[in-house]
């Protein structure tokens, strides 16, 4: 994880964190994790100016300031208001402004109007964060084991919730900066990011790995944290299939574009074809053509598209069309999970602060699957639906996942904006098929010949 920003380190509230009583290892480790995650959010914002933090460039994007306050509201609403005796909100109206979609927690401000809210200011939002952090410190340091038993699962949900918003914060600020002709730099590009592969080098032919038919155990096994949408664990028949050993590269995707992929209705889903034409898509989001060459807006620099990097910022529609054009298909989420069983959860995560997918290094020529985790989320052809036996939980937190199980597709594996400690083999991300502002990419699958 990145070092705490200078601003957070100088935070007077943080400096007064309570001295914990001896023997309170459980509290210490929970608070250590709490502050590590909260501090990483602050560190992500370290290079941003207040003007950067208030822009909403499209309805899907939330201003940075909103992410800072909403993640704080989560801890205030679901922990402090419930477990801290006599707790009173300093500014009760924040409950309306910073509730996202939890109907059972009360009314909320319109999502598409978040960019119109100039108050609270960024400074006030940061003060709100520090104040709630201090209340959490105090609550946990005084809580007995019984209360901790109740708080701990919600606190851990809050950790993962904040990590999800860290990813959104990164992808949202990318979209905000991309609207600016000055192409602001979010973070300077690291030297080692360039040394992994020769820029512009051609990727090797795409190998596939064969998998036999099996009845796979799908879903979370209950050890450690998971979201409710990963349960119940159940058996699923996964017929024989082949999976590409790496994601599709920019170079391969360019061949699709040059072969008129975006103007061939035959490879597109009907809804995808409508979307391509309505939106006038000609390439992945953030690609621009200059003097006959494709350029790419990244969080570090505006530069020519590197053909060896995994293609990213493509919608489900584009992923599906590319797969058809390539004579393949997208994997199901069950195929992906079965294939990921033996893959170590390592890769280019946000922890390394590259904020961009990496080209596969030369070791990628080895047999086996590569880049299953990190770099780019991989679209699957599985609709985001409940697993057999799934029931959303009661109350506001039951709204976390279940109510979105309609008109979305599952993505797997995490991206360069995902935290390593956030992702799992059973993790189900989901987005509507036309969305492409997340770091979304393509891994091909094939049926047996
Ligand atoms: Fe949220």
mmCIF file of N, CA, C and O and ligand atoms in Angstrom, residues 66-67 70-71 73-74 98-102 114 161-162 164-165 168 400, ligand 1:
data_model
loop_
_atom_site.group_PDB
_atom_site.id
_atom_site.type_symbol
_atom_site.label_atom_id
_atom_site.label_comp_id
_atom_site.label_asym_id
_atom_site.label_seq_id
_atom_site.Cartn_x
_atom_site.Cartn_y
_atom_site.Cartn_z
ATOM 1 N N UNK A 66 -17.602 13.258 -3.511
ATOM 2 C CA UNK A 66 -18.735 12.419 -3.143
ATOM 3 C C UNK A 66 -18.248 11.050 -2.650
ATOM 4 O O UNK A 66 -18.747 10.526 -1.654
ATOM 5 N N UNK A 67 -17.254 10.472 -3.339
ATOM 6 C CA UNK A 67 -16.707 9.180 -2.880
ATOM 7 C C UNK A 67 -16.135 9.312 -1.463
ATOM 8 O O UNK A 67 -16.325 8.431 -0.624
ATOM 9 N N UNK A 70 -19.269 9.648 0.827
ATOM 10 C CA UNK A 70 -20.185 8.493 0.841
ATOM 11 C C UNK A 70 -19.597 7.296 1.597
ATOM 12 O O UNK A 70 -20.304 6.627 2.362
ATOM 13 N N UNK A 71 -18.319 7.033 1.407
ATOM 14 C CA UNK A 71 -17.692 5.913 2.130
ATOM 15 C C UNK A 71 -17.703 6.190 3.638
ATOM 16 O O UNK A 71 -17.805 5.266 4.450
ATOM 17 N N UNK A 73 -20.073 8.128 5.126
ATOM 18 C CA UNK A 73 -21.491 7.966 5.484
ATOM 19 C C UNK A 73 -21.798 6.491 5.799
ATOM 20 O O UNK A 73 -22.568 6.176 6.697
ATOM 21 N N UNK A 74 -21.182 5.577 5.037
ATOM 22 C CA UNK A 74 -21.425 4.148 5.234
ATOM 23 C C UNK A 74 -21.073 3.740 6.664
ATOM 24 O O UNK A 74 -21.864 3.083 7.354
ATOM 25 N N UNK A 98 -25.373 11.853 0.909
ATOM 26 C CA UNK A 98 -24.330 10.850 0.677
ATOM 27 C C UNK A 98 -24.821 9.410 0.773
ATOM 28 O O UNK A 98 -24.015 8.485 0.736
ATOM 29 N N UNK A 99 -26.149 9.222 0.888
ATOM 30 C CA UNK A 99 -26.710 7.882 0.677
ATOM 31 C C UNK A 99 -26.677 7.638 -0.823
ATOM 32 O O UNK A 99 -27.008 8.529 -1.611
ATOM 33 N N UNK A 100 -26.261 6.463 -1.250
ATOM 34 C CA UNK A 100 -26.181 6.181 -2.686
ATOM 35 C C UNK A 100 -27.488 5.592 -3.194
ATOM 36 O O UNK A 100 -28.179 6.208 -3.996
ATOM 37 N N UNK A 101 -27.812 4.383 -2.698
ATOM 38 C CA UNK A 101 -28.991 3.698 -3.246
ATOM 39 C C UNK A 101 -29.742 2.867 -2.203
ATOM 40 O O UNK A 101 -30.547 2.029 -2.559
ATOM 41 N N UNK A 102 -29.475 3.097 -0.914
ATOM 42 C CA UNK A 102 -30.077 2.261 0.133
ATOM 43 C C UNK A 102 -31.429 2.835 0.546
ATOM 44 O O UNK A 102 -31.507 3.726 1.394
ATOM 45 N N UNK A 114 -24.959 14.826 -8.684
ATOM 46 C CA UNK A 114 -23.926 14.939 -7.636
ATOM 47 C C UNK A 114 -22.904 16.034 -7.966
ATOM 48 O O UNK A 114 -22.307 16.607 -7.062
ATOM 49 N N UNK A 161 -16.399 -2.169 0.902
ATOM 50 C CA UNK A 161 -17.152 -1.102 0.246
ATOM 51 C C UNK A 161 -16.219 0.049 -0.126
ATOM 52 O O UNK A 161 -16.252 0.565 -1.241
ATOM 53 N N UNK A 162 -15.364 0.437 0.809
ATOM 54 C CA UNK A 162 -14.453 1.557 0.528
ATOM 55 C C UNK A 162 -13.460 1.179 -0.572
ATOM 56 O O UNK A 162 -13.129 2.007 -1.426
ATOM 57 N N UNK A 164 -14.063 -0.790 -3.054
ATOM 58 C CA UNK A 164 -14.805 -0.661 -4.321
ATOM 59 C C UNK A 164 -14.848 0.793 -4.771
ATOM 60 O O UNK A 164 -14.702 1.100 -5.949
ATOM 61 N N UNK A 165 -15.043 1.677 -3.799
ATOM 62 C CA UNK A 165 -15.093 3.099 -4.158
ATOM 63 C C UNK A 165 -13.715 3.649 -4.508
ATOM 64 O O UNK A 165 -13.622 4.605 -5.277
ATOM 65 N N UNK A 168 -13.613 3.002 -8.097
ATOM 66 C CA UNK A 168 -14.474 3.958 -8.806
ATOM 67 C C UNK A 168 -13.845 5.351 -8.808
ATOM 68 O O UNK A 168 -13.937 6.083 -9.805
ATOM 69 N N UNK A 400 -27.292 -4.335 -0.933
ATOM 70 C CA UNK A 400 -25.932 -4.123 -1.449
ATOM 71 C C UNK A 400 -25.760 -4.699 -2.856
ATOM 72 O O UNK A 400 -25.213 -4.050 -3.744
HETATM 73 FE FE1 LIG B 1 -21.257 2.727 -2.135
#
